[in-house]
CSV table of N, CA, C and O in Angstrom, one decimal:
chain,number,residue,atom,x,y,z
A,1036,MET,N,39.8,0.3,49.9
A,1036,MET,CA,39.0,-0.2,48.8
A,1036,MET,C,38.7,0.9,47.8
A,1036,MET,O,38.2,2.0,48.2
A,1037,VAL,N,38.9,0.6,46.6
A,1037,VAL,CA,38.6,1.6,45.5
A,1037,VAL,C,37.2,1.3,45.0
A,1037,VAL,O,36.9,0.2,44.6
A,1038,ASN,N,36.5,2.3,44.9
A,1038,ASN,CA,35.1,2.2,44.4
A,1038,ASN,C,35.2,2.6,42.9
A,1038,ASN,O,35.4,3.7,42.5
A,1039,ALA,N,35.1,1.5,42.1
A,1039,ALA,CA,35.2,1.8,40.6
A,1039,ALA,C,33.8,2.3,40.1
A,1039,ALA,O,32.8,1.7,40.3
A,1040,MET,N,33.9,3.4,39.4
A,1040,MET,CA,32.7,3.9,38.8
A,1040,MET,C,32.9,3.9,37.3
A,1040,MET,O,33.9,4.3,36.8
A,1041,ARG,N,31.9,3.5,36.6
A,1041,ARG,CA,31.9,3.4,35.2
A,1041,ARG,C,31.4,4.7,34.6
A,1041,ARG,O,30.3,5.2,34.8
A,1042,ILE,N,32.3,5.3,33.8
A,1042,ILE,CA,31.9,6.6,33.1
A,1042,ILE,C,31.8,6.3,31.6
A,1042,ILE,O,32.6,5.7,31.0
A,1043,SER,N,30.7,6.8,31.1
A,1043,SER,CA,30.4,6.7,29.7
A,1043,SER,C,29.9,8.0,29.1
A,1043,SER,O,29.4,8.9,29.9
A,1044,ASN,N,30.0,8.1,27.8
A,1044,ASN,CA,29.5,9.3,27.1
A,1044,ASN,C,28.0,9.4,27.4
A,1044,ASN,O,27.3,8.5,27.4
A,1045,ILE,N,27.6,10.7,27.5
A,1045,ILE,CA,26.2,10.9,27.8
A,1045,ILE,C,25.3,10.6,26.6
A,1045,ILE,O,24.1,10.3,26.7
A,1046,HIS,N,25.8,10.6,25.4
A,1046,HIS,CA,25.1,10.2,24.2
A,1046,HIS,C,25.1,8.8,23.8
A,1046,HIS,O,24.6,8.3,22.8
A,1047,TYR,N,25.8,8.0,24.6
A,1047,TYR,CA,26.0,6.6,24.3
A,1047,TYR,C,24.8,5.8,24.8
A,1047,TYR,O,24.4,6.0,26.0
A,1048,THR,N,24.1,5.1,24.0
A,1048,THR,CA,23.0,4.2,24.4
A,1048,THR,C,23.3,2.8,24.0
A,1048,THR,O,23.6,2.5,22.8
A,1049,PRO,N,23.4,1.9,25.0
A,1049,PRO,CA,23.8,0.5,24.6
A,1049,PRO,C,22.6,-0.2,23.8
A,1049,PRO,O,21.5,0.2,23.9
A,1050,ALA,N,23.0,-1.1,23.1
A,1050,ALA,CA,22.1,-1.9,22.2
A,1050,ALA,C,21.1,-2.6,23.1
A,1050,ALA,O,21.5,-3.2,24.1
A,1051,GLN,N,19.9,-2.6,22.7
A,1051,GLN,CA,18.8,-3.4,23.4
A,1051,GLN,C,18.6,-4.7,22.8
A,1051,GLN,O,18.6,-4.9,21.6
A,1052,ASN,N,18.5,-5.8,23.6
A,1052,ASN,CA,18.3,-7.1,23.1
A,1052,ASN,C,16.8,-7.5,23.0
A,1052,ASN,O,16.5,-8.5,22.5
A,1053,THR,N,16.0,-6.6,23.6
A,1053,THR,CA,14.6,-6.9,23.6
A,1053,THR,C,13.9,-6.1,22.4
A,1053,THR,O,14.4,-5.1,22.0
A,1054,ARG,N,12.8,-6.7,21.9
A,1054,ARG,CA,12.1,-6.1,20.8
A,1054,ARG,C,10.6,-6.1,21.1
A,1054,ARG,O,10.1,-7.0,21.6
A,1055,VAL,N,10.0,-5.0,20.8
A,1055,VAL,CA,8.6,-4.8,21.0
A,1055,VAL,C,7.9,-4.9,19.6
A,1055,VAL,O,8.3,-4.2,18.7
A,1056,VAL,N,6.9,-5.8,19.5
A,1056,VAL,CA,6.1,-6.0,18.3
A,1056,VAL,C,4.7,-5.5,18.6
A,1056,VAL,O,4.0,-6.1,19.5
A,1057,PHE,N,4.3,-4.5,17.8
A,1057,PHE,CA,2.9,-4.0,18.0
A,1057,PHE,C,2.0,-4.7,17.0
A,1057,PHE,O,2.3,-5.0,15.9
A,1058,GLY,N,0.8,-5.1,17.5
A,1058,GLY,CA,-0.2,-5.7,16.6
A,1058,GLY,C,0.1,-7.1,16.2
A,1058,GLY,O,-0.4,-7.6,15.2
A,1059,SER,N,0.8,-7.8,17.0
A,1059,SER,CA,1.2,-9.2,16.6
A,1059,SER,C,0.0,-10.1,16.9
A,1059,SER,O,-0.1,-11.2,16.3
A,1060,ASN,N,-1.0,-9.7,17.7
A,1060,ASN,CA,-2.1,-10.6,18.0
A,1060,ASN,C,-3.4,-10.3,17.2
A,1060,ASN,O,-4.4,-10.8,17.4
A,1061,THR,N,-3.2,-9.4,16.2
A,1061,THR,CA,-4.4,-9.0,15.4
A,1061,THR,C,-4.6,-10.0,14.3
A,1061,THR,O,-3.7,-10.6,13.8
A,1062,THR,N,-5.8,-10.1,13.9
A,1062,THR,CA,-6.1,-11.1,12.8
A,1062,THR,C,-6.4,-10.2,11.6
A,1062,THR,O,-7.1,-9.2,11.6
A,1063,HIS,N,-6.0,-10.7,10.5
A,1063,HIS,CA,-6.2,-10.0,9.2
A,1063,HIS,C,-7.2,-10.9,8.4
A,1063,HIS,O,-7.0,-12.1,8.3
A,1064,LYS,N,-8.1,-10.2,7.7
A,1064,LYS,CA,-9.0,-10.9,6.8
A,1064,LYS,C,-8.2,-11.4,5.6
A,1064,LYS,O,-7.5,-10.6,5.0
A,1065,LYS,N,-8.4,-12.6,5.2
A,1065,LYS,CA,-7.7,-13.1,3.9
A,1065,LYS,C,-8.7,-13.0,2.8
A,1065,LYS,O,-9.8,-13.5,2.9
A,1066,HIS,N,-8.4,-12.3,1.8
A,1066,HIS,CA,-9.2,-12.1,0.6
A,1066,HIS,C,-8.7,-13.0,-0.5
A,1066,HIS,O,-7.5,-13.2,-0.6
A,1067,SER,N,-9.5,-13.3,-1.4
A,1067,SER,CA,-9.1,-14.1,-2.6
A,1067,SER,C,-8.4,-13.2,-3.6
A,1067,SER,O,-8.6,-12.0,-3.5
A,1068,PRO,N,-7.6,-13.7,-4.4
A,1068,PRO,CA,-6.9,-12.9,-5.4
A,1068,PRO,C,-7.9,-12.2,-6.4
A,1068,PRO,O,-7.7,-11.1,-6.8
A,1069,VAL,N,-9.1,-12.8,-6.6
A,1069,VAL,CA,-10.1,-12.2,-7.4
A,1069,VAL,C,-10.6,-11.0,-6.7
A,1069,VAL,O,-10.9,-9.9,-7.4
A,1070,HIS,N,-10.8,-11.0,-5.4
A,1070,HIS,CA,-11.3,-9.9,-4.7
A,1070,HIS,C,-10.3,-8.8,-4.7
A,1070,HIS,O,-10.7,-7.6,-4.9
A,1071,GLU,N,-9.0,-9.1,-4.5
A,1071,GLU,CA,-8.0,-8.1,-4.5
A,1071,GLU,C,-7.9,-7.4,-5.9
A,1071,GLU,O,-7.8,-6.2,-6.0
A,1072,ALA,N,-8.0,-8.2,-7.0
A,1072,ALA,CA,-7.9,-7.7,-8.3
A,1072,ALA,C,-9.1,-6.8,-8.6
A,1072,ALA,O,-9.0,-5.7,-9.2
A,1073,ALA,N,-10.3,-7.2,-8.2
A,1073,ALA,CA,-11.5,-6.4,-8.5
A,1073,ALA,C,-11.5,-5.1,-7.7
A,1073,ALA,O,-11.9,-4.0,-8.2
A,1074,ALA,N,-11.1,-5.1,-6.5
A,1074,ALA,CA,-11.0,-3.9,-5.7
A,1074,ALA,C,-10.0,-2.9,-6.2
A,1074,ALA,O,-10.3,-1.7,-6.3
A,1075,THR,N,-8.8,-3.4,-6.6
A,1075,THR,CA,-7.8,-2.6,-7.2
A,1075,THR,C,-8.3,-2.0,-8.6
A,1075,THR,O,-8.1,-0.8,-8.8
A,1076,THR,N,-9.0,-2.8,-9.4
A,1076,THR,CA,-9.5,-2.3,-10.6
A,1076,THR,C,-10.5,-1.2,-10.4
A,1076,THR,O,-10.5,-0.1,-11.1
A,1077,ALA,N,-11.4,-1.4,-9.5
A,1077,ALA,CA,-12.5,-0.4,-9.2
A,1077,ALA,C,-11.9,0.9,-8.6
A,1077,ALA,O,-12.3,2.0,-9.0
A,1078,ILE,N,-10.9,0.8,-7.8
A,1078,ILE,CA,-10.3,2.0,-7.2
A,1078,ILE,C,-9.5,2.8,-8.3
A,1078,ILE,O,-9.7,4.0,-8.4
A,1079,TRP,N,-8.8,2.1,-9.1
A,1079,TRP,CA,-8.0,2.8,-10.2
A,1079,TRP,C,-9.0,3.4,-11.2
A,1079,TRP,O,-8.8,4.6,-11.6
A,1080,PHE,N,-10.0,2.7,-11.5
A,1080,PHE,CA,-11.0,3.3,-12.5
A,1080,PHE,C,-11.7,4.5,-11.9
A,1080,PHE,O,-11.8,5.5,-12.6
A,1081,GLY,N,-12.1,4.4,-10.7
A,1081,GLY,CA,-12.8,5.5,-10.0
A,1081,GLY,C,-11.9,6.7,-9.9
A,1081,GLY,O,-12.3,7.9,-10.1
A,1082,PHE,N,-10.6,6.5,-9.5
A,1082,PHE,CA,-9.7,7.6,-9.4
A,1082,PHE,C,-9.4,8.2,-10.7
A,1082,PHE,O,-9.4,9.5,-10.8
A,1083,GLY,N,-9.3,7.5,-11.8
A,1083,GLY,CA,-9.0,8.0,-13.1
A,1083,GLY,C,-10.2,8.8,-13.6
A,1083,GLY,O,-10.0,9.9,-14.2
A,1084,ILE,N,-11.4,8.3,-13.5
A,1084,ILE,CA,-12.6,9.0,-14.0
A,1084,ILE,C,-12.8,10.3,-13.1
A,1084,ILE,O,-13.1,11.4,-13.7
A,1085,GLY,N,-12.6,10.2,-11.8
A,1085,GLY,CA,-12.7,11.4,-11.0
A,1085,GLY,C,-11.7,12.5,-11.3
A,1085,GLY,O,-12.0,13.6,-11.4
A,1086,LEU,N,-10.4,12.0,-11.6
A,1086,LEU,CA,-9.4,13.0,-11.9
A,1086,LEU,C,-9.7,13.7,-13.3
A,1086,LEU,O,-9.5,14.9,-13.4
A,1087,ASP,N,-10.2,12.9,-14.2
A,1087,ASP,CA,-10.6,13.4,-15.5
A,1087,ASP,C,-11.8,14.4,-15.3
A,1087,ASP,O,-11.8,15.5,-16.0
A,1088,TYR,N,-12.7,14.1,-14.5
A,1088,TYR,CA,-13.8,15.0,-14.2
A,1088,TYR,C,-13.4,16.4,-13.6
A,1088,TYR,O,-13.8,17.4,-14.1
A,1089,VAL,N,-12.4,16.3,-12.7
A,1089,VAL,CA,-11.9,17.5,-12.0
A,1089,VAL,C,-11.1,18.3,-13.0
A,1089,VAL,O,-11.3,19.5,-13.1
A,1090,THR,N,-10.3,17.7,-13.9
A,1090,THR,CA,-9.5,18.5,-14.8
A,1090,THR,C,-10.4,19.1,-15.9
A,1090,THR,O,-10.0,20.2,-16.4
A,1091,ARG,N,-11.5,18.5,-16.2
A,1091,ARG,CA,-12.5,19.2,-17.1
A,1091,ARG,C,-13.1,20.4,-16.5
A,1091,ARG,O,-13.3,21.4,-17.2
A,1092,LYS,N,-13.4,20.3,-15.2
A,1092,LYS,CA,-14.0,21.5,-14.6
A,1092,LYS,C,-13.0,22.6,-14.4
A,1092,LYS,O,-13.4,23.8,-14.4
A,1093,ILE,N,-11.7,22.3,-14.3
A,1093,ILE,CA,-10.7,23.4,-14.1
A,1093,ILE,C,-10.3,23.9,-15.5
A,1093,ILE,O,-9.7,24.9,-15.5
A,1094,LYS,N,-10.7,23.3,-16.5
A,1094,LYS,CA,-10.3,23.6,-17.9
A,1094,LYS,C,-8.8,23.4,-18.1
A,1094,LYS,O,-8.1,24.1,-18.9
A,1095,PHE,N,-8.2,22.5,-17.4
A,1095,PHE,CA,-6.8,22.1,-17.5
A,1095,PHE,C,-6.6,21.2,-18.7
A,1095,PHE,O,-5.6,21.3,-19.4
A,1096,TYR,N,-7.5,20.3,-18.8
A,1096,TYR,CA,-7.4,19.3,-19.9
A,1096,TYR,C,-8.8,18.9,-20.3
A,1096,TYR,O,-9.7,18.7,-19.5
A,1097,ASN,N,-9.0,18.7,-21.6
A,1097,ASN,CA,-10.3,18.4,-22.1
A,1097,ASN,C,-10.2,17.2,-23.0
A,1097,ASN,O,-9.6,17.2,-24.0
A,1098,SER,N,-10.8,16.1,-22.5
A,1098,SER,CA,-10.8,14.9,-23.3
A,1098,SER,C,-12.2,14.4,-23.5
A,1098,SER,O,-13.1,14.6,-22.6
A,1099,PRO,N,-12.5,13.7,-24.6
A,1099,PRO,CA,-13.8,13.1,-24.8
A,1099,PRO,C,-14.1,12.0,-23.8
A,1099,PRO,O,-13.2,11.4,-23.3
A,1100,THR,N,-15.3,11.9,-23.5
A,1100,THR,CA,-15.7,10.9,-22.4
A,1100,THR,C,-15.4,9.5,-22.8
A,1100,THR,O,-14.9,8.7,-22.0
A,1101,LYS,N,-15.5,9.2,-24.1
A,1101,LYS,CA,-15.2,7.8,-24.6
A,1101,LYS,C,-13.7,7.5,-24.4
A,1101,LYS,O,-13.3,6.4,-23.9
A,1102,ASN,N,-12.9,8.5,-24.7
A,1102,ASN,CA,-11.4,8.3,-24.5
A,1102,ASN,C,-11.1,8.1,-23.0
A,1102,ASN,O,-10.3,7.3,-22.6
A,1103,SER,N,-11.8,8.9,-22.2
A,1103,SER,CA,-11.5,8.8,-20.7
A,1103,SER,C,-11.9,7.4,-20.2
A,1103,SER,O,-11.1,6.8,-19.5
A,1104,PHE,N,-13.1,6.9,-20.6
A,1104,PHE,CA,-13.4,5.5,-20.1
A,1104,PHE,C,-12.5,4.5,-20.7
A,1104,PHE,O,-12.1,3.5,-20.0
A,1105,ALA,N,-12.1,4.6,-21.9
A,1105,ALA,CA,-11.2,3.6,-22.5
A,1105,ALA,C,-9.8,3.6,-21.9
A,1105,ALA,O,-9.3,2.6,-21.5
A,1106,VAL,N,-9.2,4.8,-21.7
A,1106,VAL,CA,-7.9,4.9,-21.1
A,1106,VAL,C,-7.9,4.4,-19.6
A,1106,VAL,O,-7.1,3.6,-19.2
A,1107,ASN,N,-8.9,4.9,-18.9
A,1107,ASN,CA,-9.0,4.6,-17.5
A,1107,ASN,C,-9.3,3.1,-17.3
A,1107,ASN,O,-8.9,2.5,-16.3
A,1108,GLY,N,-10.2,2.6,-18.2
A,1108,GLY,CA,-10.5,1.2,-18.1
A,1108,GLY,C,-9.2,0.3,-18.4
A,1108,GLY,O,-9.0,-0.7,-17.7
A,1109,LEU,N,-8.4,0.7,-19.4
A,1109,LEU,CA,-7.2,0.0,-19.7
A,1109,LEU,C,-6.2,0.0,-18.5
A,1109,LEU,O,-5.7,-1.0,-18.1
A,1110,ILE,N,-6.0,1.2,-17.9
A,1110,ILE,CA,-5.1,1.4,-16.8
A,1110,ILE,C,-5.6,0.5,-15.6
A,1110,ILE,O,-4.8,-0.1,-14.9
A,1111,SER,N,-6.9,0.6,-15.3
A,1111,SER,CA,-7.4,-0.1,-14.2
A,1111,SER,C,-7.4,-1.6,-14.4
A,1111,SER,O,-7.1,-2.4,-13.4
A,1112,LEU,N,-7.5,-2.1,-15.6
A,1112,LEU,CA,-7.4,-3.6,-15.9
A,1112,LEU,C,-6.0,-4.0,-15.7
A,1112,LEU,O,-5.7,-5.1,-15.1
A,1113,ILE,N,-5.0,-3.2,-16.1
A,1113,ILE,CA,-3.6,-3.6,-15.9
A,1113,ILE,C,-3.3,-3.6,-14.4
A,1113,ILE,O,-2.7,-4.6,-14.0
A,1114,ALA,N,-3.7,-2.6,-13.7
A,1114,ALA,CA,-3.5,-2.6,-12.3
A,1114,ALA,C,-4.1,-3.7,-11.5
A,1114,ALA,O,-3.6,-4.3,-10.6
A,1115,GLY,N,-5.4,-4.0,-11.9
A,1115,GLY,CA,-6.1,-5.1,-11.3
A,1115,GLY,C,-5.5,-6.5,-11.6
A,1115,GLY,O,-5.4,-7.3,-10.7
A,1116,THR,N,-5.0,-6.6,-12.8
A,1116,THR,CA,-4.3,-7.9,-13.2
A,1116,THR,C,-3.0,-8.1,-12.4
A,1116,THR,O,-2.7,-9.1,-11.8
A,1117,CYS,N,-2.3,-7.0,-12.3
A,1117,CYS,CA,-1.0,-7.0,-11.5
A,1117,CYS,C,-1.3,-7.4,-10.0
A,1117,CYS,O,-0.6,-8.2,-9.4
A,1118,ALA,N,-2.4,-6.7,-9.4
A,1118,ALA,CA,-2.7,-7.0,-8.0
A,1118,ALA,C,-3.2,-8.4,-7.9
A,1118,ALA,O,-2.9,-9.1,-6.8
A,1119,GLY,N,-4.0,-8.9,-8.8
A,1119,GLY,CA,-4.4,-10.3,-8.7
A,1119,GLY,C,-3.3,-11.3,-8.8
A,1119,GLY,O,-3.2,-12.3,-8.0
A,1120,ILE,N,-2.3,-11.1,-9.7
A,1120,ILE,CA,-1.2,-11.9,-9.8
A,1120,ILE,C,-0.3,-11.9,-8.5
A,1120,ILE,O,0.1,-12.9,-8.0
A,1121,LYS,N,-0.2,-10.7,-8.0
A,1121,LYS,CA,0.6,-10.6,-6.7
A,1121,LYS,C,-0.1,-11.3,-5.6
A,1121,LYS,O,0.5,-12.0,-4.8
A,1122,ALA,N,-1.4,-11.1,-5.5
A,1122,ALA,CA,-2.2,-11.8,-4.4
A,1122,ALA,C,-2.1,-13.3,-4.6
A,1122,ALA,O,-2.0,-14.0,-3.6
A,1123,PHE,N,-2.2,-13.7,-5.8
A,1123,PHE,CA,-2.2,-15.2,-6.0
A,1123,PHE,C,-0.8,-15.8,-5.7
A,1123,PHE,O,-0.7,-16.8,-5.0
A,1124,GLY,N,0.2,-15.1,-6.0
A,1124,GLY,CA,1.6,-15.5,-5.7
A,1124,GLY,C,1.8,-15.5,-4.2
A,1124,GLY,O,2.5,-16.3,-3.6
A,1125,TYR,N,1.3,-14.4,-3.5
A,1125,TYR,CA,1.5,-14.3,-2.1
A,1125,TYR,C,0.7,-15.4,-1.4
A,1125,TYR,O,1.2,-16.0,-0.4
A,1126,GLY,N,-0.5,-15.8,-1.9
A,1126,GLY,CA,-1.2,-16.8,-1.3
A,1126,GLY,C,-0.6,-18.2,-1.4
A,1126,GLY,O,-0.6,-19.1,-0.6
A,1127,LYS,N,0.1,-18.4,-2.6
A,1127,LYS,CA,0.8,-19.7,-2.8
A,1127,LYS,C,2.0,-19.8,-1.9
A,1127,LYS,O,2.3,-20.9,-1.4
A,1128,THR,N,2.8,-18.7,-1.7
A,1128,THR,CA,4.0,-18.8,-0.9
A,1128,THR,C,3.8,-18.7,0.6
A,1128,THR,O,4.6,-19.2,1.3
A,1129,ASN,N,2.7,-18.0,1.0
A,1129,ASN,CA,2.5,-17.8,2.4
A,1129,ASN,C,1.2,-18.5,2.9
A,1129,ASN,O,0.6,-18.0,3.8
A,1130,ASN,N,0.9,-19.7,2.4
A,1130,ASN,CA,-0.2,-20.4,2.8
A,1130,ASN,C,0.1,-21.2,4.1
A,1130,ASN,O,0.7,-22.2,4.0
A,1131,LYS,N,-0.2,-20.6,5.3
A,1131,LYS,CA,0.1,-21.2,6.5
A,1131,LYS,C,-1.0,-22.1,7.1
A,1131,LYS,O,-0.8,-22.7,8.2
A,1132,GLU,N,-2.1,-22.2,6.5
A,1132,GLU,CA,-3.2,-23.0,7.0
A,1132,GLU,C,-3.2,-24.4,6.5
A,1132,GLU,O,-2.8,-24.7,5.4
């Protein structure tokens, strides 16, 4: 009787048919599109004003305060609008309840 032994390359790893999913049983809070837009707007505005403040202290860039508020306000409104539209579209397409 011949004992057949299977020999394979040491670097060969066969494909796995099982899949592990982490965090599948966690619950996520659902926020309204208005909440998402307001949060994004506040974060962008705070980041822009903070960055402007830091660059003034370093003497890297000097801009008037009015311009800083206007530019950062505009950027944050655009980012907030985009986030709100994205959240609204996501809620429409993925409404599972």
